[in-house]
Structure formats: C-alpha cells, structure tokens
Short mmCIF file of C-alpha atoms and ligand atoms in Angstrom, two decimals:
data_model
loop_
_atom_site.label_atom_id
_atom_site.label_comp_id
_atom_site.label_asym_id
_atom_site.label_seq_id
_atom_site.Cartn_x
_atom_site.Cartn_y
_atom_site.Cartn_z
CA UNK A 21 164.49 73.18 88.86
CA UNK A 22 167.01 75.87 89.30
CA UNK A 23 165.80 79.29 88.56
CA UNK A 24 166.98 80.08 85.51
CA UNK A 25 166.13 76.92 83.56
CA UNK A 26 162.39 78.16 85.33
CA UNK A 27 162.82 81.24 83.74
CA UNK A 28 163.90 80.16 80.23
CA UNK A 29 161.29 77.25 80.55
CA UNK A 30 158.09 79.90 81.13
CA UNK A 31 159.50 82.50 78.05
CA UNK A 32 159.45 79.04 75.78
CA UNK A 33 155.86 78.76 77.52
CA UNK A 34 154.75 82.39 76.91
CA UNK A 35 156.14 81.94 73.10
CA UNK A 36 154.37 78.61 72.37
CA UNK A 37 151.38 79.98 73.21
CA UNK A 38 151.24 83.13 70.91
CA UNK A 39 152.91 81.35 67.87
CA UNK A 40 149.32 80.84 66.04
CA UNK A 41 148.26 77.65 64.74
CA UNK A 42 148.51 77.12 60.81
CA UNK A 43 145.50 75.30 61.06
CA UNK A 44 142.68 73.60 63.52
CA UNK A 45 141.84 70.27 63.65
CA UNK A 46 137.91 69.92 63.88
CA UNK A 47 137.30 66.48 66.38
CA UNK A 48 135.05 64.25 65.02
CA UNK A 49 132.04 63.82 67.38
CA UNK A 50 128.60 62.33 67.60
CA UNK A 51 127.38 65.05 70.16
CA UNK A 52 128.64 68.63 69.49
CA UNK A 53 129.69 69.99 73.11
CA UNK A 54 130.92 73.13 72.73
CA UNK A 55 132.67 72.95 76.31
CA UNK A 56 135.15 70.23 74.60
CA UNK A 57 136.00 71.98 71.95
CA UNK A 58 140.30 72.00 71.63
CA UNK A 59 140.99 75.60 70.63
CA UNK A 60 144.28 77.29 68.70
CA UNK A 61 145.42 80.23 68.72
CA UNK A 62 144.63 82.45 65.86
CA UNK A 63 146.05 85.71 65.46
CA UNK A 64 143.98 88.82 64.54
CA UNK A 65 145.37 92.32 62.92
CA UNK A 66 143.50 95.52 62.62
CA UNK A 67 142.04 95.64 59.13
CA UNK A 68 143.58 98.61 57.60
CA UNK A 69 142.32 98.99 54.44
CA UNK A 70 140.38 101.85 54.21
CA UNK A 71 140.18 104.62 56.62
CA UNK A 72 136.78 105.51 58.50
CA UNK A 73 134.65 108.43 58.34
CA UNK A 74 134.45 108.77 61.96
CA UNK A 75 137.39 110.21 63.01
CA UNK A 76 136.97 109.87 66.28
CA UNK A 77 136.35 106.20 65.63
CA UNK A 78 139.83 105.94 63.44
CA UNK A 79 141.59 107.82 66.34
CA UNK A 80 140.65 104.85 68.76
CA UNK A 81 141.77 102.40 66.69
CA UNK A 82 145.38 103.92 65.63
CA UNK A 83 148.41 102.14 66.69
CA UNK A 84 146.39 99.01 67.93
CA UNK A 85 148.19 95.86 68.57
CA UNK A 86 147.54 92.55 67.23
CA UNK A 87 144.55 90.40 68.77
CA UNK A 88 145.06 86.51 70.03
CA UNK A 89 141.79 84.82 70.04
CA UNK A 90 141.38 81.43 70.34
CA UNK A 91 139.34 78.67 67.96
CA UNK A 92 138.10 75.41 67.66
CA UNK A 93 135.84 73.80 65.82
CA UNK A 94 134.01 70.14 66.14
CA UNK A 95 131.79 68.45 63.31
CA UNK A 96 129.34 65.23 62.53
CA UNK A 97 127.67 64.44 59.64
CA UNK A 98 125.58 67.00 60.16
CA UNK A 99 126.78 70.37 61.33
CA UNK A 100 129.87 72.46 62.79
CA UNK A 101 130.19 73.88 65.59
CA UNK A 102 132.85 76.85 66.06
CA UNK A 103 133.99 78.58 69.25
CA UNK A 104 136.24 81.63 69.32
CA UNK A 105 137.17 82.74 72.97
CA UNK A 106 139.09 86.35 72.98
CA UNK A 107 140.01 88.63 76.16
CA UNK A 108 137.91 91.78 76.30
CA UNK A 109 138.28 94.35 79.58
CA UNK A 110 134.30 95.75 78.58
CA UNK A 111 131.28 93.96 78.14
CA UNK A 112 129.96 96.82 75.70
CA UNK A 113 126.69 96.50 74.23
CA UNK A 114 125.11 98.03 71.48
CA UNK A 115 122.66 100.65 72.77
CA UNK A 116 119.30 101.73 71.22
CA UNK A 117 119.05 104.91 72.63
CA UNK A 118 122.32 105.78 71.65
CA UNK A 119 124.39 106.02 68.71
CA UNK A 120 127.61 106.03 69.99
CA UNK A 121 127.44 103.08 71.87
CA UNK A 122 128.56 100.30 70.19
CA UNK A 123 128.53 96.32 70.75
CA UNK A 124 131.06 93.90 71.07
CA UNK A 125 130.84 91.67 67.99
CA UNK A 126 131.93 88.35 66.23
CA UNK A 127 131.91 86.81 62.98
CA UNK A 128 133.30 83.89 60.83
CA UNK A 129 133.75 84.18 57.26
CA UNK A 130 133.71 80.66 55.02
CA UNK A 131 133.97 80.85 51.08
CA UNK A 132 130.82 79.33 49.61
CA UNK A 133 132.05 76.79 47.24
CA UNK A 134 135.39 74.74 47.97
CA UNK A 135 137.92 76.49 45.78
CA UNK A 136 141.62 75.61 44.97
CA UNK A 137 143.59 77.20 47.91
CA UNK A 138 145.96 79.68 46.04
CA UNK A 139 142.31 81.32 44.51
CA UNK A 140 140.49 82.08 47.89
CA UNK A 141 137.95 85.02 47.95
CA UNK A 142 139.06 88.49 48.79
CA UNK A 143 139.67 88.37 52.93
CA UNK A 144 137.84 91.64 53.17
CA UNK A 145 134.58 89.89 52.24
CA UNK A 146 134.80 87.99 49.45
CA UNK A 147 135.25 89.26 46.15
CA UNK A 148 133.10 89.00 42.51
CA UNK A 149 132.83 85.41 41.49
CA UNK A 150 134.25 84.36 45.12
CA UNK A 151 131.48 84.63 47.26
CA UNK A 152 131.42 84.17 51.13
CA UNK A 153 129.07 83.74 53.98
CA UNK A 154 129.39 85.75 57.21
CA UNK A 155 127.89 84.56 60.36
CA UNK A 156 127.89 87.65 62.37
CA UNK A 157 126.53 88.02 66.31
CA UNK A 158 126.60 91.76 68.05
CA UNK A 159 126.30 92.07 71.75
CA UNK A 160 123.14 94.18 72.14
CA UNK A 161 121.61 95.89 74.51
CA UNK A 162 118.87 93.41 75.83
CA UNK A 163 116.33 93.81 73.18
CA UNK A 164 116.59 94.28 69.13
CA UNK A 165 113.19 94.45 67.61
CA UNK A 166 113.18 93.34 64.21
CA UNK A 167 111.54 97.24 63.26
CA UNK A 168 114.19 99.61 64.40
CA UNK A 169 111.30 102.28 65.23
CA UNK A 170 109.53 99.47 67.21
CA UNK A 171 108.69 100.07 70.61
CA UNK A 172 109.95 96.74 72.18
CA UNK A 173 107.21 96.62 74.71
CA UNK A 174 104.43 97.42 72.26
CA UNK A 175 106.12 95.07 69.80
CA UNK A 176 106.31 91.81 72.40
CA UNK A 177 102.54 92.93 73.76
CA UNK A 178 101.29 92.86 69.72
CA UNK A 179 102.50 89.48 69.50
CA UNK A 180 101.30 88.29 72.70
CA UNK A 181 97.54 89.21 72.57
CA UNK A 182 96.12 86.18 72.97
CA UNK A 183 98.20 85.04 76.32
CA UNK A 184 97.86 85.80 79.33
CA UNK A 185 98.80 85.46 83.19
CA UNK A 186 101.58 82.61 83.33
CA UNK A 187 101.57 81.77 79.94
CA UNK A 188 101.98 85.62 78.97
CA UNK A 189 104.97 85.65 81.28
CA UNK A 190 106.34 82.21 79.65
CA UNK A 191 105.59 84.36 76.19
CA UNK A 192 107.50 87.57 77.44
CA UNK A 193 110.73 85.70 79.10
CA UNK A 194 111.51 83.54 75.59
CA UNK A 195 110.79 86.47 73.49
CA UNK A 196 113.44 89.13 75.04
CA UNK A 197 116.11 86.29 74.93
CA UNK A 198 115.03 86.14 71.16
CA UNK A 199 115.35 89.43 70.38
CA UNK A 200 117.90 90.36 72.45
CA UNK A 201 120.28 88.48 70.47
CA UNK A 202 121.30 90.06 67.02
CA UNK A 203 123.00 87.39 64.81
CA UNK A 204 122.34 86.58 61.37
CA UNK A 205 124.01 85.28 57.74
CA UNK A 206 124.77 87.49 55.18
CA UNK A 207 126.29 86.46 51.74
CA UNK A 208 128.73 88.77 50.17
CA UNK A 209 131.50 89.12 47.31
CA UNK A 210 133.06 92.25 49.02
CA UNK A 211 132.36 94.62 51.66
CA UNK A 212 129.58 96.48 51.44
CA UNK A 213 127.71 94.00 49.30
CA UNK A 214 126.58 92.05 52.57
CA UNK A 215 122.84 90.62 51.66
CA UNK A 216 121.20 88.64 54.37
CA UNK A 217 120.20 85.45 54.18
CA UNK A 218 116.89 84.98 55.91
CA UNK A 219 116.38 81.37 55.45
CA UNK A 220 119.34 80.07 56.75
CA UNK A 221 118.24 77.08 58.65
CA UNK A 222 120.07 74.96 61.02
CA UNK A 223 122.11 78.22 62.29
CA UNK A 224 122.67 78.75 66.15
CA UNK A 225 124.89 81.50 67.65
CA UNK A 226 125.39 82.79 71.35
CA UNK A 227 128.15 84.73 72.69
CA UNK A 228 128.97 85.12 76.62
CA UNK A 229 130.75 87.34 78.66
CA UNK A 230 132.21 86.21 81.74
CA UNK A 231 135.51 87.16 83.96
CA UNK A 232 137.44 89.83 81.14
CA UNK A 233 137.05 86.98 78.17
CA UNK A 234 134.19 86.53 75.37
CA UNK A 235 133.13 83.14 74.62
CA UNK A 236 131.39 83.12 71.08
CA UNK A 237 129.80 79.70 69.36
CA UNK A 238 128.74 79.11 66.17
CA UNK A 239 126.25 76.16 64.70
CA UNK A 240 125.85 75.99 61.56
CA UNK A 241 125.11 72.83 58.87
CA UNK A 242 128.14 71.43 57.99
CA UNK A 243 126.85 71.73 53.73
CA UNK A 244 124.05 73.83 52.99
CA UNK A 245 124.33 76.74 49.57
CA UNK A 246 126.61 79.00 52.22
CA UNK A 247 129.43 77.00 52.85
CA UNK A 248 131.05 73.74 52.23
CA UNK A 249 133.03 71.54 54.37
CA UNK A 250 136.47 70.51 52.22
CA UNK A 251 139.01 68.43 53.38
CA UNK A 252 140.35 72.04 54.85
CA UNK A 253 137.87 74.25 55.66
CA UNK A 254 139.04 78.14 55.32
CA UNK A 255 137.57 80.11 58.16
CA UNK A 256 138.80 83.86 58.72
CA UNK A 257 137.55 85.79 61.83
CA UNK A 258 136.77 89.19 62.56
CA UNK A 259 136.34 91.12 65.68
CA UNK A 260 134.96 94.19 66.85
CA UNK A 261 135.48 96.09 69.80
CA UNK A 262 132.36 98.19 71.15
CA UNK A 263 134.88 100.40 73.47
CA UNK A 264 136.88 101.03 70.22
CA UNK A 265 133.88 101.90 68.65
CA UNK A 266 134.18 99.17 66.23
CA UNK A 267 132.17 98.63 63.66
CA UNK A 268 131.84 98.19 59.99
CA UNK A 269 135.84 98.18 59.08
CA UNK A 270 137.47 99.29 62.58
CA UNK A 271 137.99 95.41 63.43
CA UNK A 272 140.60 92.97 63.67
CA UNK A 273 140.73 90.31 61.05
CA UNK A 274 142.68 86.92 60.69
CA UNK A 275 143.82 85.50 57.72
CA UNK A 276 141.77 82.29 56.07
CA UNK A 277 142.86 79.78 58.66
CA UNK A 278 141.75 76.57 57.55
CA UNK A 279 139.60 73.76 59.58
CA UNK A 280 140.99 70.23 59.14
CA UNK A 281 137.83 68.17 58.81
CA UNK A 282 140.09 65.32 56.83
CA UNK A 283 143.27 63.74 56.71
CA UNK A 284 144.76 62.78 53.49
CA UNK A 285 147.19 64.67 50.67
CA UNK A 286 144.75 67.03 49.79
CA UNK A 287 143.79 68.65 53.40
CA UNK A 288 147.69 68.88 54.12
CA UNK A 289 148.64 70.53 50.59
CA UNK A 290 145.59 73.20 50.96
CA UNK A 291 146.94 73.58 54.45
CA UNK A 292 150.70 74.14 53.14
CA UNK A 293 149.24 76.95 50.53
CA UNK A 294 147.32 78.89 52.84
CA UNK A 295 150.11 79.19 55.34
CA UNK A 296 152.84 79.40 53.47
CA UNK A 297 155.64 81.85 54.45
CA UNK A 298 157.38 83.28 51.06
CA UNK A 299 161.19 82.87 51.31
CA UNK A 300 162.41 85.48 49.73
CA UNK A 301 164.35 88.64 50.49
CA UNK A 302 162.51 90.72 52.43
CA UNK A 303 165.08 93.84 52.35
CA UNK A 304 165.58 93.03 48.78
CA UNK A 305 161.15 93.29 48.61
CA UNK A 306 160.70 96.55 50.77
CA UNK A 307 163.65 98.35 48.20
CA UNK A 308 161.18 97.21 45.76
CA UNK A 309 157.65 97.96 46.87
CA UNK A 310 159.43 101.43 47.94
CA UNK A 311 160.34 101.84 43.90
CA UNK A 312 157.18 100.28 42.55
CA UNK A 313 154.21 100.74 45.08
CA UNK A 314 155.05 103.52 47.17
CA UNK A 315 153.42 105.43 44.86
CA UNK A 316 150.05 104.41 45.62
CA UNK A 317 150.40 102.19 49.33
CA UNK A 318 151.24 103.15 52.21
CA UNK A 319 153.36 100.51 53.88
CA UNK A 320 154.26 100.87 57.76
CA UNK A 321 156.40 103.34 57.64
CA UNK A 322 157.06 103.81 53.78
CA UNK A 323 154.04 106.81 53.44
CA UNK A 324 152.35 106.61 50.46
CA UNK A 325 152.16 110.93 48.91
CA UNK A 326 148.19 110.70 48.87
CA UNK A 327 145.18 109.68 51.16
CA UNK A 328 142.15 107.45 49.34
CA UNK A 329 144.25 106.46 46.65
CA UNK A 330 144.75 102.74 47.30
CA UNK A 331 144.50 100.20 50.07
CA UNK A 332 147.09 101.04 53.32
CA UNK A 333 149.10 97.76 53.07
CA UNK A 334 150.70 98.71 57.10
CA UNK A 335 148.56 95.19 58.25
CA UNK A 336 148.58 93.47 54.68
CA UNK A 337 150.55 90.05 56.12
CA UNK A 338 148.50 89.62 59.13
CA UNK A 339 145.28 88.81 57.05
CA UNK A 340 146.27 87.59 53.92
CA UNK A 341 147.72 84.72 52.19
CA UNK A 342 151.22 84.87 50.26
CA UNK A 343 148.92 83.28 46.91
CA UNK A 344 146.70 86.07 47.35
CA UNK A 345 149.87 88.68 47.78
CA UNK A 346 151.01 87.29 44.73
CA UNK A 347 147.90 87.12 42.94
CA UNK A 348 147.58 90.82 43.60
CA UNK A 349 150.86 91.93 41.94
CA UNK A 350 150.54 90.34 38.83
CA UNK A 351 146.83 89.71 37.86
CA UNK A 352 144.84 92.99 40.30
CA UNK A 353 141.84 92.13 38.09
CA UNK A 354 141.33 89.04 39.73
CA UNK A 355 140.16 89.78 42.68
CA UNK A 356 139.08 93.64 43.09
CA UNK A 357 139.33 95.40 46.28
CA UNK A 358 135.94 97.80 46.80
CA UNK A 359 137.68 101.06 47.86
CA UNK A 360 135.76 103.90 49.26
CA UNK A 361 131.93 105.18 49.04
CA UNK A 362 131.98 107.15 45.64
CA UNK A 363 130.12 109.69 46.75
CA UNK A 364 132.33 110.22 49.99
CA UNK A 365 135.67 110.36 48.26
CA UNK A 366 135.27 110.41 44.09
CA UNK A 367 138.95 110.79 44.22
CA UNK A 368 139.55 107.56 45.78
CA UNK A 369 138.10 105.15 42.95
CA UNK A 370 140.07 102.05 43.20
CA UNK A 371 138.84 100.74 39.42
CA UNK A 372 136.57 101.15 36.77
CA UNK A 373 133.55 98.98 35.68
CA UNK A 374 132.76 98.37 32.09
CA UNK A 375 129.00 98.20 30.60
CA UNK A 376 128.77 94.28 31.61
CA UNK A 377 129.68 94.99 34.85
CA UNK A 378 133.68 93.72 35.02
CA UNK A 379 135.95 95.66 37.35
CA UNK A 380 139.35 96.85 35.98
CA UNK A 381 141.56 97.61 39.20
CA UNK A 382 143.23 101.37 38.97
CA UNK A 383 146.86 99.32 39.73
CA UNK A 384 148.69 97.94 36.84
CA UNK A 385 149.83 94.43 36.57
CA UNK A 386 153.44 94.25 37.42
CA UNK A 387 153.45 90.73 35.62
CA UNK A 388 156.83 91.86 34.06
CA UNK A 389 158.96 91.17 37.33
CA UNK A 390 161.06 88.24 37.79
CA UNK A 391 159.32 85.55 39.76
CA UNK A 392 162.16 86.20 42.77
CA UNK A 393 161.55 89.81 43.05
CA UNK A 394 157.91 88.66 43.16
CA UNK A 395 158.30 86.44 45.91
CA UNK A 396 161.07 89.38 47.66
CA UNK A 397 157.85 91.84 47.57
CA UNK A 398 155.53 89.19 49.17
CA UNK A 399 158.32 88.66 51.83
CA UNK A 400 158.49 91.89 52.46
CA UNK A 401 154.29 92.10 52.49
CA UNK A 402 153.76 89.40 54.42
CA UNK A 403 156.26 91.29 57.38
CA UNK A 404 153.92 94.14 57.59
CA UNK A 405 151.35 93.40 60.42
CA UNK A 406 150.96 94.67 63.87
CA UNK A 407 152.88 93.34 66.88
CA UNK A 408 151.05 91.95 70.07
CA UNK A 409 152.22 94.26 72.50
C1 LIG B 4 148.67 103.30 40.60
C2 LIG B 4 148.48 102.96 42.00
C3 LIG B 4 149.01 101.63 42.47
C4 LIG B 4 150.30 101.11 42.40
C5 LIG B 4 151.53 101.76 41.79
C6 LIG B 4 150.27 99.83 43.08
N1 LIG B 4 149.00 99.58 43.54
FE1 LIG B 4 148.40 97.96 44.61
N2 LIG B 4 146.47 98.59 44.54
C7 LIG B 4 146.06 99.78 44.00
C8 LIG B 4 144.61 99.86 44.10
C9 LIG B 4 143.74 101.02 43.63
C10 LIG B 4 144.18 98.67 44.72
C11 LIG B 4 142.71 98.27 45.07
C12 LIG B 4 142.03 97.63 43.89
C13 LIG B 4 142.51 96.22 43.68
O1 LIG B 4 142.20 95.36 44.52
O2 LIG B 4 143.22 95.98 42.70
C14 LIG B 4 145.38 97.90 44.99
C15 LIG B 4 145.39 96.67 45.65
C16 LIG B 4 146.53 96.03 46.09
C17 LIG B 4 146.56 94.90 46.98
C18 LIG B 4 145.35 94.26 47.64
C19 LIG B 4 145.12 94.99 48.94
C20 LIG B 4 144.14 94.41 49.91
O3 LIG B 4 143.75 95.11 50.85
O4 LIG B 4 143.76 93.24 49.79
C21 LIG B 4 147.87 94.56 47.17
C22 LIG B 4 148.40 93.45 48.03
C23 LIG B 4 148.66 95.49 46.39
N3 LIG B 4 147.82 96.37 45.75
C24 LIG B 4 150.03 95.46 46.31
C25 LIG B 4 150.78 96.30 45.49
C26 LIG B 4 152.20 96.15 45.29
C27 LIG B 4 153.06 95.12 45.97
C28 LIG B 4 152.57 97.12 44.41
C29 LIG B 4 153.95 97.35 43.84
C30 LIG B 4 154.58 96.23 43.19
C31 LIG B 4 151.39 97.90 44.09
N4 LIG B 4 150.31 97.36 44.74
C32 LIG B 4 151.37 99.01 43.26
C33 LIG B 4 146.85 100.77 43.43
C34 LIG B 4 148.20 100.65 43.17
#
C-alpha cells in the first residue's frame, strides 16, 4: 500500500469509528458474558440545560467537548445485561471526608412502559405521565454506609457481633465490597423527582477502572414495573466526571439510543423515528429560531438577553430526538421541562401548575408555523451540539 492510500485509508478508519451507531443490536444468549458483549459507539453531549449553583463546578465544565462511550447490550429470557466502556484520565472517587471530591459515575435511563417512539419521556429524566427508571452506580471511596453519619467501622462491627476469628474476617471482607459500591434504581418523571426504588430485585451493577478507560455493567430483568423490553429498547446514558466535579446536571448525556432486542417492521420503524435527521433548511431554521426563540434560548452563539429564563438549547441536538424537537415547538405542554429550584431563582419559573396539578409551560405554542419552517427550526436544533475535539 502506497502511502497515501495508507493515509486516506486510516482518516476513513478514524471517521468510522466516531460516526455513532443509530442503534445496538442486543445478541441473543443463553449465558450473559459481559466480556462478549459487541459494543457501538454512542455519542455523549454536555447537558446544558440549566446552569449550576456551583460556579466553580459550571466553570469546569464550560466549553467541554463531546464524549464517545461505547455500548452493548446482550439479553435471554430473563434479563439484560448492558456495558458502557468510556476513556477517563482519573479514577476519582467520591470521598466521605470531603465534599469536594466527587466520583466518577454511570447511569442508564429506560422509559417504563413501551411507548410509541415520536412520544418518548423527557431525556432529562422523564417527564409527567412518561416515567423512567435510572440505574445509577458512583465510584466511591471504599465504603458507603447506608447512614451517612455512620461510622463504617462501628457500623460493620454492629452487624458482625455474633462472628468471630475467621468467620468475622469472611464477614468484614464481603461487607466493605457491599458497601463500597453505591448503585441503586430510582424512578422519575423529571429531574429532581428521582425516588428510589428499594425493591428492585434481579439488579447487578459494577464498574472498573483499569488502564485510562471505565468499564461499567448493568444487570437488570429484562420486564419487571421499571422497564420493558420492546422490539427497540430506548436506552439514554449519562456520565459524570468526578475531576469535573460532576454531579447532579454537570454530565454528559446521549440521546434515547434504542436496543434492538427484535427484528421485524416495528423494531426498524421505532429505530427510523428515534434517529431521524430532519431535512430541512438549517440556515433557513437558525433565521428563524433567531426571530422566534432568541428571545428566551440561548442557542450556541445566538445569546439569549436573560439568564434563568428558559432552557440553553447550545447542546439541544446531541440529546434529543427530532419528534421530541418538534413536539416542543408546537405542543410545550406535553412534555414540561422542570427549570430551576424556586426558591434559588423565582425569576426563572419555566411554567405554572394549576390546582390539579397540570403544568402549563411559560413558552407559547408556535403551532401556527408552516410544517417546513417547523422542520427548518429542528434542522437547525438538531446542529447545535458540541464537537469531539
Ligand atoms: C417566552 C419564552 C420562550 C420562547 C419565545 C421560546 N421558548 Fe422554548 N422554552 C421556554 C421554556 C420556559 C421552556 C421550558 C419549559 C418547557 O419544557 O416547555 C422551553 C422549552 C423548550 C425546549 C425543550 C428544551 C429541553 O431542554 O428539552 C425546546 C426544544 C424549545 N423550548 C425550543 C424553542 C424554540 C425552537 C422556540 C422558537 C420557535 C422557542 N423554544 C421559543 C421558553 C420559551
């Protein structure tokens, strides 16, 4: 091979490998092996949204670049197992004497029910009526007692008072490894409504650090009231980086990327919605959102005049779907953002609730465009996301 046809042959390489799958194809196996697993790449943006109290924190995470991970998933009749792999220079942990150390993390998102593709809960969470489950793992420092005031030694020797010599030891070595891991299930229809569920059953997680890369797998049942498996699966991912300070919102976050667990007309149609790449004009969309959203976004580089008063849109198309974009232009009731803390910014109220509970969004339906400037604004929207280097 002369050198140049080397050359152009390892930049088609490089490219292959960063264009992100649309979707990943779960094997079918009797034996879940994690180490077989076939993993895609799925690409992760920094979420946005809403800007963090901690300065500092928000300072870290300005200008960040996109994040590749990589995912795979394998299923029986059973369960699913998931692996997401992701390059990481620290191994930073989550420190109980400190509170300004924090630890890498992982989670997967899944809705709970199977819903029609184009009406998938809010990325950010799920949203009312569209619940999710989160499967979340933190890499702590060693030990998390289950009382946050515990003493861990007094706490393991409480529960170990009738053991003693070997058997004590036995006691002692399988109860750090259980509470040194943090990872648990939460339901939730939009951040900050996280609830734990403390009977899930039938969920394993571990995450490993080894050589600069994270190696995170999930095992969870493959039905159960937190998830379903549909002939597509949705999965989104979120990561946090401890060195970042990440936590809470400073993370990067995929769009729903679905899981093929079928063949058929239905799997490849769901697939088709959820990745689907508007085609219209995206100058003809960013003259628009300039005239009709400017107002309230901020968009990349089009600033919007105020702080708190709506979502920043700058990584909108790196974690959302062009059904939800559209969704959110011309019906914003139907699936609600959750804004700020009311109490830290009363100014930044992103809709109102009525006495039964309903959320009105603060952004009017703009229901009266024409169904190609429509798709021009999601064109435009789905441009805005973060590049990888
Ligand atoms: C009067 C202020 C205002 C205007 C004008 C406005 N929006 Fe919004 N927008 C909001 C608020 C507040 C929310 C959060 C509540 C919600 O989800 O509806 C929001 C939410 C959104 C979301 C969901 C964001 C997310 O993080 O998931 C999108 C997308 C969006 N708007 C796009 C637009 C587009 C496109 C336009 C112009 C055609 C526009 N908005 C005009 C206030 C506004």
């Amino acid at each position: 091979m002369n050198k140049t046809v080397k050359l152009l042959t390892l930049t088609a390489m490089a490219s292959i490998s960063l264009a992100a799958a649309d979707f990943i194809t779960a094997a079918k196996a009797d034996k879940l092996d994690a180490s077989k697993v076939k993993l895609e790449s799925v690409m992760l943006y920094p979420q946005t949204t809403i800007g963090n109290n901690d300065k500092e924190a928000t300072a870290k995470m300005k200008g960040l670049k996109a994040l590749e991970a990589k995912a795979g998933a394998a299923f029986n009749d059973k369960e699913m197992l998931v692996v997401i792999k992701w390059k990481d220079a620290t191994d930073s942990k989550q420190s109980q004497k400190s509170t300004k150390a924090f630890g890498d993390s992982v989670a997967i998102q899944f809705p709970t029910a199977c819903l029609e593709a184009d009406k998938l809960p809010y990325i950010g969470m799920g949203s009312e009526g569209r619940t999710v489950s989160v499967l979340l793992q933190k890499n702590t420092e060693g030990v998390y007692p289950a009382n946050e005031n515990a003493d861990i030694t007094a706490h393991q020797a409480r529960q170990n008072l009738n053991l003693f010599g070997e058997e004590l030891k036995k006691k002692e070595a399988s109860q750090k490894t259980l509470v040194a891991k943090y990872n648990k299930v939460f339901v939730a229809e939009g951040f900050r409504s996280m609830t734990e569920v403390k009977d899930a059953k039938g969920y394993e997680m571990s995450m490993n650090y080894k050589s600069g890369e994270w190696t995170a797998v999930f095992k969870k049942p493959l039905n159960d009231d937190y998830s379903k498996a549909c002939d597509a699966t949705p999965m989104a991912i979120a990561i946090w980086d401890g060195a970042k300070d990440g936590r809470n919102g400073n993370k990067w976050l995929s769009s729903w990327t679905p899981i093929k667990t079928k063949d058929g007309a239905k799997a490849k149609a769901d697939i088709a919605k959820i990745s689907e790449k508007s085609k219209g004009s995206v100058a003809n969309g960013k003259k628009l959102a300039t005239d009709n959203c400017a107002a309230c976004h901020t968009m990349g580089d089009i600033k919007a005049p105020m702080a708190y008063m709506a979502p920043e849109l700058s990584n909108i198309g790196g974690y959302s779907t062009a059904a939800y974009l559209k969704e959110s232009i011309v019906a914003p009731n139907a699936a609600v953002v959750p804004g700020y803390n009311k109490n830290a910014h009363p100014s930044g109220t992103w809709y109102s609730v009525d006495d039964k509970g309903a959320r009105t969004s603060t952004m009017p339906a703009f229901d009266y465009l024409k169904p190609t400037e429509i798709d021009d604004i999601v064109a435009f929207l789905q441009t805005l996301k973060a590049g990888v280097k």
